[in-house]
XYZ file of C-alpha atoms in Angstrom:
318
model
C -168.290 21.099 119.900
C -168.913 17.398 118.579
C -170.035 14.419 120.631
C -171.139 16.382 123.710
C -174.410 18.260 124.454
C -174.297 21.276 125.532
C -175.748 22.372 128.885
C -176.375 25.946 130.056
C -178.488 26.252 133.179
C -180.377 28.976 133.992
C -182.558 29.469 131.787
C -184.098 32.855 132.658
C -181.347 34.764 132.648
C -181.092 38.448 131.227
C -179.361 39.092 128.578
C -176.253 41.504 129.315
C -173.605 43.382 127.800
C -169.771 41.841 128.785
C -167.448 44.242 128.770
C -164.184 42.317 128.663
C -162.979 43.334 131.984
C -165.564 41.278 133.477
C -163.845 37.532 132.350
C -161.139 35.615 133.093
C -159.696 32.755 131.401
C -158.483 29.417 133.066
C -156.162 26.851 131.086
C -155.438 24.044 132.719
C -153.684 22.189 129.698
C -149.941 21.597 129.445
C -148.466 23.631 126.584
C -145.395 21.994 125.774
C -143.664 18.933 124.789
C -141.095 19.756 128.108
C -144.803 20.048 130.218
C -145.973 16.506 128.273
C -142.421 14.580 129.250
C -143.540 15.995 132.653
C -146.160 15.249 133.182
C -145.314 11.525 132.225
C -143.723 11.172 135.523
C -146.338 12.043 137.329
C -145.745 16.343 137.662
C -148.823 18.147 136.699
C -151.532 17.286 134.067
C -150.443 12.768 134.958
C -153.724 12.049 134.049
C -155.225 13.863 130.657
C -151.209 12.645 129.329
C -150.899 9.445 130.518
C -154.449 8.633 129.306
C -153.337 9.067 126.499
C -150.152 7.519 125.986
C -152.324 4.032 125.842
C -152.311 4.926 121.413
C -148.748 5.668 120.852
C -144.699 7.223 122.625
C -144.371 10.170 123.844
C -143.243 11.912 120.741
C -145.985 10.382 118.911
C -148.720 11.286 121.283
C -147.450 15.559 121.164
C -147.284 15.189 117.059
C -150.405 13.462 116.959
C -152.576 15.445 120.068
C -151.061 17.761 122.552
C -149.441 19.961 119.653
C -152.814 20.130 118.262
C -153.723 21.472 121.659
C -151.438 23.180 122.711
C -151.274 25.228 119.823
C -154.836 25.751 120.344
C -154.475 26.892 123.970
C -151.699 29.218 123.110
C -152.873 30.614 120.695
C -156.982 31.041 123.156
C -154.141 32.810 125.317
C -152.800 35.419 122.725
C -156.167 36.189 121.563
C -157.926 37.288 124.969
C -155.008 38.792 126.042
C -155.026 41.286 123.005
C -159.157 40.966 123.644
C -158.170 42.813 127.395
C -159.835 40.170 128.540
C -157.793 38.291 132.445
C -155.651 34.534 131.387
C -154.489 32.222 134.032
C -152.245 29.775 132.939
C -151.523 26.291 134.400
C -154.699 27.521 136.676
C -154.812 25.675 140.492
C -157.941 25.591 142.943
C -156.044 28.835 144.153
C -156.146 30.190 140.959
C -159.926 29.457 140.475
C -161.475 30.887 143.631
C -159.827 33.687 142.628
C -161.642 34.783 139.638
C -164.987 33.661 141.571
C -163.411 36.368 144.317
C -163.231 39.109 140.807
C -164.561 38.216 137.695
C -168.183 37.594 136.695
C -167.919 35.794 133.827
C -165.401 32.720 134.114
C -164.187 30.211 132.335
C -162.618 27.269 132.666
C -160.443 25.092 129.909
C -159.123 22.024 132.035
C -159.186 17.756 132.038
C -161.968 16.381 132.997
C -161.512 12.829 134.279
C -164.748 10.727 133.723
C -165.883 8.350 136.054
C -164.959 4.862 133.043
C -161.877 2.878 135.249
C -158.769 1.677 133.279
C -156.551 -0.480 135.202
C -154.631 1.513 136.137
C -157.193 2.433 138.634
C -157.656 -0.319 139.839
C -155.228 0.378 142.899
C -154.975 -3.549 144.868
C -154.142 -6.650 143.726
C -158.151 -8.068 141.681
C -158.286 -11.127 143.238
C -158.450 -9.438 146.504
C -161.623 -6.874 145.362
C -163.424 -9.718 143.492
C -163.292 -11.612 146.775
C -164.361 -8.757 149.450
C -167.822 -7.407 146.603
C -168.489 -10.988 146.389
C -168.778 -12.212 149.772
C -168.850 -8.374 151.817
C -172.408 -7.875 153.631
C -172.229 -4.157 153.024
C -175.534 -2.242 151.321
C -173.390 -1.627 148.124
C -171.736 -5.645 147.445
C -175.241 -6.321 148.088
C -176.520 -3.663 145.500
C -173.276 -4.681 143.367
C -173.630 -8.261 142.944
C -178.030 -7.961 141.409
C -177.207 -8.805 137.974
C -174.040 -9.826 137.568
C -173.043 -13.373 136.246
C -172.929 -16.198 139.574
C -169.804 -17.251 138.008
C -167.995 -13.670 137.405
C -165.709 -14.010 140.128
C -164.042 -17.334 138.513
C -163.693 -15.866 135.416
C -161.660 -12.874 136.558
C -159.907 -15.466 138.859
C -158.444 -17.416 135.498
C -158.109 -14.541 132.769
C -154.799 -15.069 132.766
C -151.786 -12.483 134.216
C -152.209 -9.673 136.494
C -152.273 -7.320 134.140
C -155.218 -8.903 132.664
C -156.749 -9.378 134.887
C -156.457 -5.800 135.821
C -157.910 -5.531 132.289
C -161.048 -7.172 133.075
C -161.968 -5.530 136.558
C -161.641 -2.908 134.812
C -164.472 -3.847 132.093
C -166.830 -6.000 134.474
C -166.634 -2.525 136.617
C -167.541 -0.210 133.966
C -170.513 -2.630 133.735
C -171.753 -2.742 136.323
C -171.501 1.194 136.845
C -173.811 1.479 133.123
C -176.521 -1.065 134.903
C -179.407 -0.223 137.750
C -179.983 -0.292 140.792
C -178.098 1.873 141.698
C -175.385 0.822 143.722
C -176.274 3.058 147.257
C -179.731 2.182 148.594
C -182.450 5.442 148.296
C -183.604 7.799 150.685
C -186.425 6.251 153.023
C -190.216 6.219 150.548
C -188.067 6.950 147.686
C -186.962 5.490 144.374
C -184.568 6.824 142.350
C -184.831 6.750 138.892
C -182.051 8.499 137.019
C -180.607 7.863 132.739
C -177.529 7.093 131.610
C -175.494 9.905 131.937
C -176.089 10.447 135.730
C -176.663 6.301 137.063
C -173.184 6.013 135.466
C -171.331 8.922 137.044
C -173.503 8.289 140.960
C -172.664 4.640 140.396
C -169.362 5.696 139.960
C -168.920 7.954 143.050
C -171.176 5.124 145.202
C -167.468 3.258 143.806
C -164.331 5.477 144.740
C -166.406 5.412 148.138
C -166.629 2.355 148.808
C -163.085 1.340 148.613
C -161.288 4.400 148.628
C -157.834 2.162 149.068
C -158.934 -0.287 146.540
C -159.671 2.814 143.716
C -158.638 5.063 141.870
C -161.589 7.888 142.196
C -162.979 9.044 139.472
C -164.932 12.017 138.126
C -162.351 14.932 139.557
C -160.977 17.958 137.344
C -158.139 17.993 136.280
C -155.848 21.797 136.862
C -152.188 22.347 137.626
C -151.590 21.922 141.000
C -153.588 18.189 140.645
C -157.135 16.370 140.194
C -160.402 18.208 142.821
C -163.581 16.764 143.093
C -166.535 18.399 142.625
C -166.410 19.450 146.593
C -163.352 20.952 145.724
C -164.460 22.311 143.090
C -168.237 23.715 144.910
C -165.856 25.071 147.483
C -164.242 28.414 145.861
C -168.025 29.971 144.290
C -168.379 32.798 146.978
C -171.382 32.683 148.651
C -171.610 36.367 146.794
C -170.897 35.286 143.505
C -173.445 35.696 140.937
C -172.522 35.192 137.088
C -171.054 33.132 134.451
C -169.292 29.852 134.656
C -168.436 28.333 131.695
C -166.674 24.710 132.823
C -165.300 23.636 128.950
C -164.561 20.803 129.739
C -165.483 17.143 128.822
C -168.445 15.961 130.835
C -168.461 18.963 133.211
C -172.170 18.521 133.269
C -172.209 16.437 136.956
C -170.101 19.702 138.583
C -173.574 22.412 137.423
C -175.650 20.999 140.603
C -172.845 22.290 143.140
C -172.000 25.888 141.199
C -175.488 26.837 140.905
C -176.665 25.780 144.457
C -180.592 26.208 142.897
C -179.401 30.777 142.351
C -181.231 32.189 139.939
C -178.725 34.973 139.279
C -175.534 32.380 138.057
C -175.396 30.509 134.684
C -173.479 27.465 134.331
C -171.908 25.927 130.935
C -171.575 22.675 131.120
C -171.304 19.529 128.836
C -172.525 15.951 128.681
C -170.211 13.578 127.332
C -167.540 14.247 125.562
C -166.093 17.360 123.301
C -163.099 18.629 121.493
C -160.178 21.004 122.681
C -159.514 22.397 120.574
C -162.566 23.419 118.111
C -163.530 23.863 122.332
C -160.820 26.371 122.021
C -161.187 27.409 118.342
C -165.456 28.275 119.558
C -163.811 30.359 122.636
C -162.511 32.396 120.478
C -165.489 33.407 118.740
C -166.976 33.719 121.856
C -164.506 36.416 123.084
C -163.933 38.199 120.149
C -168.108 39.008 119.865
C -168.022 39.375 123.849
C -165.013 43.076 122.630
C -168.211 43.664 120.330
C -171.022 44.542 123.026
C -171.641 40.794 123.471
C -173.665 39.003 126.085
C -171.458 36.317 127.560
C -174.451 33.647 127.654
C -175.579 34.118 124.280
C -172.579 34.470 122.149
C -171.522 31.005 123.654
C -175.012 28.966 122.753
C -175.235 30.648 119.395
C -171.281 29.184 118.812
C -171.630 26.126 120.600
C -174.950 25.764 117.659
C -172.551 26.315 114.928
C -169.798 24.044 115.467
C -173.094 20.913 116.201
C -174.451 22.083 113.241
C -170.358 21.599 111.757
C -169.759 18.147 113.160
C -166.530 18.271 114.298
C -164.173 15.727 115.686
C -161.702 15.410 117.950
C -159.771 13.891 120.966
C -161.023 13.690 124.688
C -160.368 15.953 126.627
């Protein structure tokens, strides 16, 4: 899975033979042209599809991107069922909860709405948001202004049309989210130390909390029934569950701690960055074939991930 760093928690994981009956695959991706059209009308998978539409019309989008994704998803579902693995298509949050109740190895293939803002995420007039960031004395606004050019609001106001100003504000916000200091104070007598990826996601969460009506929230997993926060996903995991959760979506590393919950009997497989959904699902077919031969799921996943990285395959974001 190119352009990604695969992280596996649970280094003390003891290899175990996995049976297909231990596994369930949850697919939450559009798998037909009709599903793409429905998403563009605000139906399921609206976030995933609408972001792709920035690059062309719906037919071009289907032919160039989603047709391949749909074909890979359908092939994966057929392969999994033939092996004896349970499959839930158009998976919802309730389906995810039921999977944790009934299976030891859970694989989720879905879209993750990351921390990066687009102009469509600006829900209120850019000048209103900018003025509050410039003038408010709350901790978030004060921290936000650190590192910003003194005249940034003036330059934003003279950027042209309202649409252009939305794009410019999204660009400015993205730049600030990627920079220290973090947009929330550290606990007393402590200091934040974050890598780039953690800082970006942390700052986006702080921005979303600051004024929920102004910015469409990021860092969400999109299932058939909509976008869900990390806390929503964590809430589907029963306290009694032990096993492997393969979060096979972009930037799913943001879900690691909330699913693993410091448990040694839980292994979470996740991606730090972007992934190619087609090569990812091809890899999962290979993983399932190895599981059918009695391989440990985690070891099979590790071997296939290493092979795909070495091949350097690229693709669309998911």
